PDB file of C-alpha atoms and ligand atoms in Angstrom:
ATOM      1  CA  UNK A   1     -38.493 -30.518   7.025  1.00  0.00           C
ATOM      2  CA  UNK A   2     -36.721 -33.370   8.820  1.00  0.00           C
ATOM      3  CA  UNK A   3     -34.071 -33.377   6.076  1.00  0.00           C
ATOM      4  CA  UNK A   4     -33.583 -29.639   6.605  1.00  0.00           C
ATOM      5  CA  UNK A   5     -33.193 -30.133  10.384  1.00  0.00           C
ATOM      6  CA  UNK A   6     -30.615 -32.859   9.799  1.00  0.00           C
ATOM      7  CA  UNK A   7     -28.641 -30.542   7.503  1.00  0.00           C
ATOM      8  CA  UNK A   8     -28.779 -27.702  10.031  1.00  0.00           C
ATOM      9  CA  UNK A   9     -27.462 -30.025  12.772  1.00  0.00           C
ATOM     10  CA  UNK A  10     -24.643 -31.003  10.412  1.00  0.00           C
ATOM     11  CA  UNK A  11     -23.837 -27.324   9.819  1.00  0.00           C
ATOM     12  CA  UNK A  12     -23.887 -26.658  13.592  1.00  0.00           C
ATOM     13  CA  UNK A  13     -21.470 -29.554  14.077  1.00  0.00           C
ATOM     14  CA  UNK A  14     -19.088 -28.207  11.400  1.00  0.00           C
ATOM     15  CA  UNK A  15     -19.216 -24.701  12.895  1.00  0.00           C
ATOM     16  CA  UNK A  16     -18.180 -26.122  16.275  1.00  0.00           C
ATOM     17  CA  UNK A  17     -15.365 -28.133  14.660  1.00  0.00           C
ATOM     18  CA  UNK A  18     -14.003 -25.322  12.477  1.00  0.00           C
ATOM     19  CA  UNK A  19     -11.013 -23.214  13.497  1.00  0.00           C
ATOM     20  CA  UNK A  20     -11.422 -20.561  10.771  1.00  0.00           C
ATOM     21  CA  UNK A  21     -15.039 -20.375   9.677  1.00  0.00           C
ATOM     22  CA  UNK A  22     -16.116 -17.555   7.388  1.00  0.00           C
ATOM     23  CA  UNK A  23     -19.534 -16.434   6.170  1.00  0.00           C
ATOM     24  CA  UNK A  24     -20.129 -15.035   2.687  1.00  0.00           C
ATOM     25  CA  UNK A  25     -23.371 -13.078   2.568  1.00  0.00           C
ATOM     26  CA  UNK A  26     -25.504 -11.674  -0.244  1.00  0.00           C
ATOM     27  CA  UNK A  27     -28.593  -9.554  -0.639  1.00  0.00           C
ATOM     28  CA  UNK A  28     -30.790 -12.491   0.523  1.00  0.00           C
ATOM     29  CA  UNK A  29     -29.696 -11.993   4.152  1.00  0.00           C
ATOM     30  CA  UNK A  30     -31.273  -8.533   4.133  1.00  0.00           C
ATOM     31  CA  UNK A  31     -34.611  -9.251   2.422  1.00  0.00           C
ATOM     32  CA  UNK A  32     -36.090 -10.085   5.844  1.00  0.00           C
ATOM     33  CA  UNK A  33     -35.030  -6.573   6.883  1.00  0.00           C
ATOM     34  CA  UNK A  34     -37.199  -5.303   3.995  1.00  0.00           C
ATOM     35  CA  UNK A  35     -34.319  -4.464   1.651  1.00  0.00           C
ATOM     36  CA  UNK A  36     -35.102  -6.094  -1.701  1.00  0.00           C
ATOM     37  CA  UNK A  37     -32.443  -8.197  -3.428  1.00  0.00           C
ATOM     38  CA  UNK A  38     -31.535  -7.885  -7.102  1.00  0.00           C
ATOM     39  CA  UNK A  39     -32.447 -11.205  -8.648  1.00  0.00           C
ATOM     40  CA  UNK A  40     -35.316 -12.848  -6.727  1.00  0.00           C
ATOM     41  CA  UNK A  41     -38.286 -13.484  -9.019  1.00  0.00           C
ATOM     42  CA  UNK A  42     -41.294 -11.267  -8.169  1.00  0.00           C
ATOM     43  CA  UNK A  43     -39.532  -8.492  -6.236  1.00  0.00           C
ATOM     44  CA  UNK A  44     -35.839  -8.353  -7.181  1.00  0.00           C
ATOM     45  CA  UNK A  45     -34.808  -4.803  -8.100  1.00  0.00           C
ATOM     46  CA  UNK A  46     -33.597  -5.766 -11.582  1.00  0.00           C
ATOM     47  CA  UNK A  47     -37.169  -6.647 -12.520  1.00  0.00           C
ATOM     48  CA  UNK A  48     -38.034  -2.967 -12.038  1.00  0.00           C
ATOM     49  CA  UNK A  49     -34.861  -0.989 -12.788  1.00  0.00           C
ATOM     50  CA  UNK A  50     -32.284  -1.154 -15.548  1.00  0.00           C
ATOM     51  CA  UNK A  51     -28.913  -1.962 -13.911  1.00  0.00           C
ATOM     52  CA  UNK A  52     -27.072  -0.290 -16.819  1.00  0.00           C
ATOM     53  CA  UNK A  53     -28.667   3.051 -15.814  1.00  0.00           C
ATOM     54  CA  UNK A  54     -28.631   2.879 -12.027  1.00  0.00           C
ATOM     55  CA  UNK A  55     -25.740   0.587 -11.160  1.00  0.00           C
ATOM     56  CA  UNK A  56     -23.002   1.244 -13.698  1.00  0.00           C
ATOM     57  CA  UNK A  57     -20.306   3.921 -13.872  1.00  0.00           C
ATOM     58  CA  UNK A  58     -21.375   4.832 -17.396  1.00  0.00           C
ATOM     59  CA  UNK A  59     -25.021   5.235 -16.232  1.00  0.00           C
ATOM     60  CA  UNK A  60     -23.876   7.445 -13.339  1.00  0.00           C
ATOM     61  CA  UNK A  61     -21.719   9.685 -15.553  1.00  0.00           C
ATOM     62  CA  UNK A  62     -24.399   9.947 -18.247  1.00  0.00           C
ATOM     63  CA  UNK A  63     -27.325  10.795 -15.979  1.00  0.00           C
ATOM     64  CA  UNK A  64     -26.256  11.523 -12.368  1.00  0.00           C
ATOM     65  CA  UNK A  65     -29.716  12.977 -11.509  1.00  0.00           C
ATOM     66  CA  UNK A  66     -31.542   9.805 -12.618  1.00  0.00           C
ATOM     67  CA  UNK A  67     -28.912   7.678 -10.877  1.00  0.00           C
ATOM     68  CA  UNK A  68     -29.424   9.553  -7.596  1.00  0.00           C
ATOM     69  CA  UNK A  69     -33.215   9.230  -7.792  1.00  0.00           C
ATOM     70  CA  UNK A  70     -32.760   5.464  -7.516  1.00  0.00           C
ATOM     71  CA  UNK A  71     -30.072   5.644  -4.826  1.00  0.00           C
ATOM     72  CA  UNK A  72     -31.802   8.240  -2.642  1.00  0.00           C
ATOM     73  CA  UNK A  73     -34.869   5.967  -2.375  1.00  0.00           C
ATOM     74  CA  UNK A  74     -32.644   2.943  -1.719  1.00  0.00           C
ATOM     75  CA  UNK A  75     -30.707   4.707   1.017  1.00  0.00           C
ATOM     76  CA  UNK A  76     -33.920   5.808   2.696  1.00  0.00           C
ATOM     77  CA  UNK A  77     -35.092   2.172   2.904  1.00  0.00           C
ATOM     78  CA  UNK A  78     -31.653   1.049   4.125  1.00  0.00           C
ATOM     79  CA  UNK A  79     -31.685   3.690   6.856  1.00  0.00           C
ATOM     80  CA  UNK A  80     -35.063   2.420   8.127  1.00  0.00           C
ATOM     81  CA  UNK A  81     -33.950  -1.235   8.083  1.00  0.00           C
ATOM     82  CA  UNK A  82     -32.976  -3.157  11.205  1.00  0.00           C
ATOM     83  CA  UNK A  83     -30.647  -6.192  11.396  1.00  0.00           C
ATOM     84  CA  UNK A  84     -32.524  -9.522  11.384  1.00  0.00           C
ATOM     85  CA  UNK A  85     -31.823 -12.926  12.921  1.00  0.00           C
ATOM     86  CA  UNK A  86     -29.181 -13.825  10.297  1.00  0.00           C
ATOM     87  CA  UNK A  87     -27.135 -10.662  10.932  1.00  0.00           C
ATOM     88  CA  UNK A  88     -27.552 -11.182  14.678  1.00  0.00           C
ATOM     89  CA  UNK A  89     -26.545 -14.847  14.675  1.00  0.00           C
ATOM     90  CA  UNK A  90     -23.387 -14.131  12.636  1.00  0.00           C
ATOM     91  CA  UNK A  91     -22.412 -11.417  15.139  1.00  0.00           C
ATOM     92  CA  UNK A  92     -23.044 -13.816  18.040  1.00  0.00           C
ATOM     93  CA  UNK A  93     -20.954 -16.542  16.414  1.00  0.00           C
ATOM     94  CA  UNK A  94     -18.048 -14.119  15.995  1.00  0.00           C
ATOM     95  CA  UNK A  95     -18.361 -12.913  19.589  1.00  0.00           C
ATOM     96  CA  UNK A  96     -18.145 -16.543  20.767  1.00  0.00           C
ATOM     97  CA  UNK A  97     -15.081 -17.367  18.672  1.00  0.00           C
ATOM     98  CA  UNK A  98     -17.060 -19.579  16.292  1.00  0.00           C
ATOM     99  CA  UNK A  99     -16.778 -17.347  13.232  1.00  0.00           C
ATOM    100  CA  UNK A 100     -13.662 -15.617  11.967  1.00  0.00           C
ATOM    101  CA  UNK A 101     -15.443 -12.970   9.905  1.00  0.00           C
ATOM    102  CA  UNK A 102     -18.124 -12.033   7.393  1.00  0.00           C
ATOM    103  CA  UNK A 103     -17.447 -11.346   3.728  1.00  0.00           C
ATOM    104  CA  UNK A 104     -20.427  -9.387   2.490  1.00  0.00           C
ATOM    105  CA  UNK A 105     -21.586  -8.277  -0.929  1.00  0.00           C
ATOM    106  CA  UNK A 106     -24.115  -6.065   0.817  1.00  0.00           C
ATOM    107  CA  UNK A 107     -23.671  -2.352   1.070  1.00  0.00           C
ATOM    108  CA  UNK A 108     -26.331  -1.822   3.741  1.00  0.00           C
ATOM    109  CA  UNK A 109     -24.060  -1.862   6.816  1.00  0.00           C
ATOM    110  CA  UNK A 110     -26.433  -4.219   8.695  1.00  0.00           C
ATOM    111  CA  UNK A 111     -23.654  -6.630   9.739  1.00  0.00           C
ATOM    112  CA  UNK A 112     -21.848  -3.775  11.505  1.00  0.00           C
ATOM    113  CA  UNK A 113     -25.094  -2.626  13.066  1.00  0.00           C
ATOM    114  CA  UNK A 114     -25.749  -6.156  14.362  1.00  0.00           C
ATOM    115  CA  UNK A 115     -22.348  -6.118  16.074  1.00  0.00           C
ATOM    116  CA  UNK A 116     -20.082  -8.018  13.647  1.00  0.00           C
ATOM    117  CA  UNK A 117     -16.537  -6.683  13.990  1.00  0.00           C
ATOM    118  CA  UNK A 118     -14.595  -8.319  11.151  1.00  0.00           C
ATOM    119  CA  UNK A 119     -16.570  -7.484   8.034  1.00  0.00           C
ATOM    120  CA  UNK A 120     -15.103  -7.457   4.529  1.00  0.00           C
ATOM    121  CA  UNK A 121     -17.323  -5.130   2.489  1.00  0.00           C
ATOM    122  CA  UNK A 122     -16.313  -6.375  -0.942  1.00  0.00           C
ATOM    123  CA  UNK A 123     -18.823  -4.199  -2.840  1.00  0.00           C
ATOM    124  CA  UNK A 124     -18.306  -1.072  -0.735  1.00  0.00           C
ATOM    125  CA  UNK A 125     -20.676   0.625   1.668  1.00  0.00           C
ATOM    126  CA  UNK A 126     -23.484   3.125   1.480  1.00  0.00           C
ATOM    127  CA  UNK A 127     -22.178   4.873   4.600  1.00  0.00           C
ATOM    128  CA  UNK A 128     -19.813   6.952   2.447  1.00  0.00           C
ATOM    129  CA  UNK A 129     -19.742   9.010  -0.743  1.00  0.00           C
ATOM    130  CA  UNK A 130     -16.601   9.128  -2.892  1.00  0.00           C
ATOM    131  CA  UNK A 131     -15.361  11.537  -5.560  1.00  0.00           C
ATOM    132  CA  UNK A 132     -15.243   9.753  -8.913  1.00  0.00           C
ATOM    133  CA  UNK A 133     -12.113  11.763  -9.845  1.00  0.00           C
ATOM    134  CA  UNK A 134      -9.836  12.170  -6.799  1.00  0.00           C
ATOM    135  CA  UNK A 135     -11.338   9.448  -4.487  1.00  0.00           C
ATOM    136  CA  UNK A 136     -11.905  11.889  -1.597  1.00  0.00           C
ATOM    137  CA  UNK A 137     -14.533  10.328   0.693  1.00  0.00           C
ATOM    138  CA  UNK A 138     -17.498  12.050   2.386  1.00  0.00           C
ATOM    139  CA  UNK A 139     -19.976  10.934   5.042  1.00  0.00           C
ATOM    140  CA  UNK A 140     -23.174   9.948   3.240  1.00  0.00           C
ATOM    141  CA  UNK A 141     -25.139  12.548   5.232  1.00  0.00           C
ATOM    142  CA  UNK A 142     -23.145  15.255   3.445  1.00  0.00           C
ATOM    143  CA  UNK A 143     -24.057  13.751   0.057  1.00  0.00           C
ATOM    144  CA  UNK A 144     -27.739  13.849   1.039  1.00  0.00           C
ATOM    145  CA  UNK A 145     -27.575  17.427   2.301  1.00  0.00           C
ATOM    146  CA  UNK A 146     -26.358  18.380  -1.165  1.00  0.00           C
ATOM    147  CA  UNK A 147     -29.038  16.276  -2.903  1.00  0.00           C
ATOM    148  CA  UNK A 148     -31.726  17.988  -0.848  1.00  0.00           C
ATOM    149  CA  UNK A 149     -30.731  21.310  -2.410  1.00  0.00           C
ATOM    150  CA  UNK A 150     -31.582  19.736  -5.779  1.00  0.00           C
ATOM    151  CA  UNK A 151     -27.946  19.581  -6.925  1.00  0.00           C
ATOM    152  CA  UNK A 152     -25.847  16.533  -7.732  1.00  0.00           C
ATOM    153  CA  UNK A 153     -23.059  16.303  -5.116  1.00  0.00           C
ATOM    154  CA  UNK A 154     -19.616  17.480  -6.243  1.00  0.00           C
ATOM    155  CA  UNK A 155     -16.196  17.156  -4.604  1.00  0.00           C
ATOM    156  CA  UNK A 156     -15.143  20.155  -2.487  1.00  0.00           C
ATOM    157  CA  UNK A 157     -11.531  19.601  -3.571  1.00  0.00           C
ATOM    158  CA  UNK A 158     -11.577  18.949  -7.322  1.00  0.00           C
ATOM    159  CA  UNK A 159     -15.204  19.523  -8.353  1.00  0.00           C
ATOM    160  CA  UNK A 160     -15.609  15.913  -9.578  1.00  0.00           C
ATOM    161  CA  UNK A 161     -18.927  14.080  -9.283  1.00  0.00           C
ATOM    162  CA  UNK A 162     -19.429  12.354  -5.924  1.00  0.00           C
ATOM    163  CA  UNK A 163     -21.054   8.904  -5.996  1.00  0.00           C
ATOM    164  CA  UNK A 164     -21.998   6.487  -3.232  1.00  0.00           C
ATOM    165  CA  UNK A 165     -18.906   4.426  -2.258  1.00  0.00           C
ATOM    166  CA  UNK A 166     -20.422   1.238  -3.639  1.00  0.00           C
ATOM    167  CA  UNK A 167     -18.930  -0.827  -6.439  1.00  0.00           C
ATOM    168  CA  UNK A 168     -20.766  -0.170  -9.703  1.00  0.00           C
ATOM    169  CA  UNK A 169     -20.610  -2.324 -12.816  1.00  0.00           C
ATOM    170  CA  UNK A 170     -17.403  -1.290 -14.582  1.00  0.00           C
ATOM    171  CA  UNK A 171     -15.455  -0.535 -11.371  1.00  0.00           C
ATOM    172  CA  UNK A 172     -12.655  -2.381  -9.610  1.00  0.00           C
ATOM    173  CA  UNK A 173     -13.296  -4.040  -6.264  1.00  0.00           C
ATOM    174  CA  UNK A 174     -11.884  -2.419  -3.093  1.00  0.00           C
ATOM    175  CA  UNK A 175      -8.965  -3.712  -1.012  1.00  0.00           C
ATOM    176  CA  UNK A 176     -11.437  -5.607   1.188  1.00  0.00           C
ATOM    177  CA  UNK A 177     -11.880  -8.077  -1.670  1.00  0.00           C
ATOM    178  CA  UNK A 178      -8.142  -8.955  -1.762  1.00  0.00           C
ATOM    179  CA  UNK A 179      -8.193  -9.327   2.041  1.00  0.00           C
ATOM    180  CA  UNK A 180     -11.288 -11.528   1.869  1.00  0.00           C
ATOM    181  CA  UNK A 181      -9.731 -13.712  -0.839  1.00  0.00           C
ATOM    182  CA  UNK A 182      -6.667 -14.137   1.368  1.00  0.00           C
ATOM    183  CA  UNK A 183      -8.816 -15.030   4.394  1.00  0.00           C
ATOM    184  CA  UNK A 184     -10.666 -17.638   2.313  1.00  0.00           C
ATOM    185  CA  UNK A 185      -7.429 -19.509   1.587  1.00  0.00           C
ATOM    186  CA  UNK A 186      -6.956 -19.948   5.360  1.00  0.00           C
ATOM    187  CA  UNK A 187     -10.580 -20.877   6.085  1.00  0.00           C
ATOM    188  CA  UNK A 188     -11.661 -24.421   6.876  1.00  0.00           C
ATOM    189  CA  UNK A 189     -15.380 -23.641   6.524  1.00  0.00           C
ATOM    190  CA  UNK A 190     -17.115 -21.164   4.205  1.00  0.00           C
ATOM    191  CA  UNK A 191     -20.858 -20.654   4.662  1.00  0.00           C
ATOM    192  CA  UNK A 192     -22.545 -18.780   1.793  1.00  0.00           C
ATOM    193  CA  UNK A 193     -25.877 -17.260   2.828  1.00  0.00           C
ATOM    194  CA  UNK A 194     -28.547 -15.565   0.711  1.00  0.00           C
ATOM    195  CA  UNK A 195     -26.540 -15.104  -2.464  1.00  0.00           C
ATOM    196  CA  UNK A 196     -27.356 -16.142  -6.021  1.00  0.00           C
ATOM    197  CA  UNK A 197     -23.544 -16.578  -6.443  1.00  0.00           C
ATOM    198  CA  UNK A 198     -23.898 -15.120  -9.902  1.00  0.00           C
ATOM    199  CA  UNK A 199     -21.785 -12.014  -9.338  1.00  0.00           C
ATOM    200  CA  UNK A 200     -18.080 -12.431 -10.093  1.00  0.00           C
ATOM    201  CA  UNK A 201     -15.349 -12.284  -8.914  1.00  0.00           C
ATOM    202  CA  UNK A 202     -16.955 -12.717  -5.466  1.00  0.00           C
ATOM    203  CA  UNK A 203     -18.648 -15.988  -6.486  1.00  0.00           C
ATOM    204  CA  UNK A 204     -15.189 -17.380  -7.305  1.00  0.00           C
ATOM    205  CA  UNK A 205     -14.473 -17.409  -3.570  1.00  0.00           C
ATOM    206  CA  UNK A 206     -16.506 -20.632  -3.464  1.00  0.00           C
ATOM    207  CA  UNK A 207     -14.207 -22.699  -5.742  1.00  0.00           C
ATOM    208  CA  UNK A 208     -11.251 -20.921  -4.117  1.00  0.00           C
ATOM    209  CA  UNK A 209     -12.349 -22.212  -0.699  1.00  0.00           C
ATOM    210  CA  UNK A 210     -12.851 -25.706  -2.130  1.00  0.00           C
ATOM    211  CA  UNK A 211      -9.381 -25.749  -3.639  1.00  0.00           C
ATOM    212  CA  UNK A 212      -7.944 -24.789  -0.221  1.00  0.00           C
ATOM    213  CA  UNK A 213      -9.817 -27.817   1.159  1.00  0.00           C
ATOM    214  CA  UNK A 214     -12.363 -25.872   3.163  1.00  0.00           C
ATOM    215  CA  UNK A 215     -15.838 -27.258   3.636  1.00  0.00           C
ATOM    216  CA  UNK A 216     -18.394 -25.229   1.701  1.00  0.00           C
ATOM    217  CA  UNK A 217     -22.005 -24.826   2.811  1.00  0.00           C
ATOM    218  CA  UNK A 218     -24.606 -22.943   0.753  1.00  0.00           C
ATOM    219  CA  UNK A 219     -27.839 -21.721   2.331  1.00  0.00           C
ATOM    220  CA  UNK A 220     -30.178 -20.083  -0.176  1.00  0.00           C
ATOM    221  CA  UNK A 221     -33.827 -20.168  -1.196  1.00  0.00           C
ATOM    222  CA  UNK A 222     -32.920 -21.083  -4.777  1.00  0.00           C
ATOM    223  CA  UNK A 223     -30.331 -23.222  -6.496  1.00  0.00           C
ATOM    224  CA  UNK A 224     -26.950 -21.620  -7.216  1.00  0.00           C
ATOM    225  CA  UNK A 225     -24.347 -22.485  -9.859  1.00  0.00           C
ATOM    226  CA  UNK A 226     -22.059 -23.810  -7.100  1.00  0.00           C
ATOM    227  CA  UNK A 227     -24.475 -26.204  -5.397  1.00  0.00           C
ATOM    228  CA  UNK A 228     -22.845 -29.159  -7.124  1.00  0.00           C
ATOM    229  CA  UNK A 229     -19.415 -28.503  -5.555  1.00  0.00           C
ATOM    230  CA  UNK A 230     -20.700 -27.647  -2.054  1.00  0.00           C
ATOM    231  CA  UNK A 231     -20.393 -30.140   0.803  1.00  0.00           C
ATOM    232  CA  UNK A 232     -23.838 -29.194   2.073  1.00  0.00           C
ATOM    233  CA  UNK A 233     -26.689 -27.280   0.416  1.00  0.00           C
ATOM    234  CA  UNK A 234     -29.736 -26.043   2.311  1.00  0.00           C
ATOM    235  CA  UNK A 235     -32.552 -24.640   0.175  1.00  0.00           C
ATOM    236  CA  UNK A 236     -34.588 -22.749   2.748  1.00  0.00           C
ATOM    237  CA  UNK A 237     -35.725 -19.377   4.022  1.00  0.00           C
ATOM    238  CA  UNK A 238     -32.936 -17.877   6.091  1.00  0.00           C
ATOM    239  CA  UNK A 239     -35.031 -16.670   9.047  1.00  0.00           C
ATOM    240  CA  UNK A 240     -36.393 -20.065  10.203  1.00  0.00           C
ATOM    241  CA  UNK A 241     -33.146 -21.774   9.222  1.00  0.00           C
ATOM    242  CA  UNK A 242     -31.009 -19.393  11.329  1.00  0.00           C
ATOM    243  CA  UNK A 243     -33.369 -19.737  14.305  1.00  0.00           C
ATOM    244  CA  UNK A 244     -32.973 -23.515  14.095  1.00  0.00           C
ATOM    245  CA  UNK A 245     -29.182 -23.148  13.775  1.00  0.00           C
ATOM    246  CA  UNK A 246     -29.100 -20.854  16.806  1.00  0.00           C
ATOM    247  CA  UNK A 247     -31.049 -23.476  18.790  1.00  0.00           C
ATOM    248  CA  UNK A 248     -28.615 -26.216  17.679  1.00  0.00           C
ATOM    249  CA  UNK A 249     -25.696 -24.060  18.800  1.00  0.00           C
ATOM    250  CA  UNK A 250     -27.339 -22.825  22.009  1.00  0.00           C
ATOM    251  CA  UNK A 251     -24.855 -24.567  24.292  1.00  0.00           C
ATOM    252  CA  UNK A 252     -21.805 -23.285  22.389  1.00  0.00           C
ATOM    253  CA  UNK A 253     -23.256 -19.787  22.365  1.00  0.00           C
ATOM    254  CA  UNK A 254     -23.576 -19.772  26.138  1.00  0.00           C
ATOM    255  CA  UNK A 255     -19.830 -20.367  26.646  1.00  0.00           C
ATOM    256  CA  UNK A 256     -16.998 -18.523  24.905  1.00  0.00           C
ATOM    257  CA  UNK A 257     -14.548 -20.835  23.117  1.00  0.00           C
ATOM    258  CA  UNK A 258     -11.635 -18.433  23.440  1.00  0.00           C
ATOM    259  CA  UNK A 259     -11.455 -14.997  24.988  1.00  0.00           C
TER     260      UNK A 259
HETATM  261  P1  NAD B   1     -28.877 -11.590  -5.560  1.00  0.00           P
HETATM  262  O1  NAD B   1     -30.050 -10.693  -5.579  1.00  0.00           O
HETATM  263  O2  NAD B   1     -28.216 -11.928  -6.838  1.00  0.00           O
HETATM  264  O3  NAD B   1     -29.298 -12.974  -4.875  1.00  0.00           O
HETATM  265  C1  NAD B   1     -29.986 -13.051  -3.668  1.00  0.00           C
HETATM  266  C2  NAD B   1     -30.325 -14.512  -3.414  1.00  0.00           C
HETATM  267  O4  NAD B   1     -30.870 -14.606  -2.116  1.00  0.00           O
HETATM  268  C3  NAD B   1     -31.357 -15.083  -4.399  1.00  0.00           C
HETATM  269  O5  NAD B   1     -30.885 -16.300  -4.932  1.00  0.00           O
HETATM  270  C4  NAD B   1     -32.603 -15.312  -3.523  1.00  0.00           C
HETATM  271  O6  NAD B   1     -33.302 -16.465  -3.872  1.00  0.00           O
HETATM  272  C5  NAD B   1     -32.013 -15.464  -2.149  1.00  0.00           C
HETATM  273  N1  NAD B   1     -32.878 -15.014  -1.057  1.00  0.00           N
HETATM  274  C6  NAD B   1     -33.570 -13.841  -0.980  1.00  0.00           C
HETATM  275  N2  NAD B   1     -34.200 -13.765   0.206  1.00  0.00           N
HETATM  276  C7  NAD B   1     -33.948 -14.923   0.861  1.00  0.00           C
HETATM  277  C8  NAD B   1     -34.345 -15.442   2.121  1.00  0.00           C
HETATM  278  N3  NAD B   1     -35.136 -14.759   2.948  1.00  0.00           N
HETATM  279  N4  NAD B   1     -33.899 -16.666   2.482  1.00  0.00           N
HETATM  280  C9  NAD B   1     -33.101 -17.395   1.642  1.00  0.00           C
HETATM  281  N5  NAD B   1     -32.698 -16.947   0.440  1.00  0.00           N
HETATM  282  C10 NAD B   1     -33.112 -15.722   0.058  1.00  0.00           C
HETATM  283  O7  NAD B   1     -27.840 -10.979  -4.537  1.00  0.00           O
HETATM  284  P2  NAD B   1     -26.268 -11.211  -4.383  1.00  0.00           P
HETATM  285  O8  NAD B   1     -25.932 -12.619  -4.630  1.00  0.00           O
HETATM  286  O9  NAD B   1     -25.883 -10.547  -3.117  1.00  0.00           O
HETATM  287  O10 NAD B   1     -25.575 -10.405  -5.565  1.00  0.00           O
HETATM  288  C11 NAD B   1     -26.035  -9.235  -6.127  1.00  0.00           C
HETATM  289  C12 NAD B   1     -25.475  -7.898  -5.683  1.00  0.00           C
HETATM  290  O11 NAD B   1     -26.538  -7.340  -4.974  1.00  0.00           O
HETATM  291  C13 NAD B   1     -24.356  -7.757  -4.747  1.00  0.00           C
HETATM  292  O12 NAD B   1     -23.348  -7.161  -5.457  1.00  0.00           O
HETATM  293  C14 NAD B   1     -24.835  -6.732  -3.681  1.00  0.00           C
HETATM  294  O13 NAD B   1     -23.903  -5.655  -3.641  1.00  0.00           O
HETATM  295  C15 NAD B   1     -26.081  -6.211  -4.228  1.00  0.00           C
HETATM  296  N6  NAD B   1     -27.220  -5.895  -3.347  1.00  0.00           N
HETATM  297  C16 NAD B   1     -27.059  -5.572  -2.048  1.00  0.00           C
HETATM  298  C17 NAD B   1     -28.164  -5.309  -1.259  1.00  0.00           C
HETATM  299  C18 NAD B   1     -27.952  -4.935   0.194  1.00  0.00           C
HETATM  300  O14 NAD B   1     -26.968  -4.293   0.535  1.00  0.00           O
HETATM  301  N7  NAD B   1     -28.856  -5.363   1.080  1.00  0.00           N
HETATM  302  C19 NAD B   1     -29.440  -5.402  -1.791  1.00  0.00           C
HETATM  303  C20 NAD B   1     -29.581  -5.716  -3.161  1.00  0.00           C
HETATM  304  C21 NAD B   1     -28.447  -5.974  -3.919  1.00  0.00           C
END
C-alpha cells in the first residue's frame, strides 16, 4: 500500500511537471461504471461471446441479426452507465491545463460525458451508426428505432447495411488514430489507464511515446506487455488509485495553470 502511495505521488509530480501530458484509456476505466471489459478473467466479454461473430466485419455481414442482438444489449448498458472517478479526474486535469487530451479505445462516450473536451476516439463511438457501403452516418437513436421494428438498419441513400460506428476486427482505424499518434510524438508524459495493451496498433503508442522521450506510466490491475519499458507501473484498482491521485493533486486542481 505504501509503495502504491509513493508511486501515485511520483505520478502526481510528473503530471505537474509535464507540458504535454496525454492519457491513453482502455475498457478498464469503464468497468467501475458497470461496462464489462473484454479480457478480464471472470467477467470479460470474450469469455462469453465469440469476437469473430460479434466484433468482426465478416461476422456482421454474415449474420447482422445475431450481431445486433449483442450490440443492442451492449448499448443499453452503455446508455445506463455514468462516468466514474477516472473519467471525472481526467476531465478535471484537462480543465486545469494539466492534461492535453485523452486517447481512448473505448466507444462508450463516457469521457465526453464527464466533460473531457479533447478526446481521440481511436476505435470509434457508439453514438453513431454508419453505412458499411457509402459511409453515411446516422444518430444511433435512428439505428435503434429501426431495430425495434425487427429489421436490420439499412442506409436511406444506398440501401447498404448500417453498423455501429465502432472499429470492428478487419476494419481500418479512423482519422482520430492518426491525430492521436501525432499528438503522442509531442507528448512528454503518456499515462495508460485500464488497458491490457494487447490491441494493436493502439498499443504501439506506448513504444512510440518512449522513442519520443516521453515518460510512460501504466496503471492497470494486471501486468501488460509494456510494463518492462514503462517508467512507472502501478498495479492497482483504478477507483482508489484515482482518488489518491486526486488528493495528491488537490492544490494544483484548485488553481488553473493557464487559462
Ligand atoms: P481489455 O479488456 O483488453 O483490457 C482491460 C484491462 O483493464 C485489463 O487488463 C483489466 O485487468 C484492466 N481493468 C479492468 N478493470 C479495472 C479496474 N477497475 N482497475 C484497474 N484495471 C482494470 O481492454 P482494452 O485494452 O481497452 O482493449 C480492448 C478493446 O476493448 C478496445 O478496442 C475497446 O474498443 C474495447 N472495449 C471497449 C469498452 C468500452 O467502451 N467501455 C468495453 C469493452 C471493450
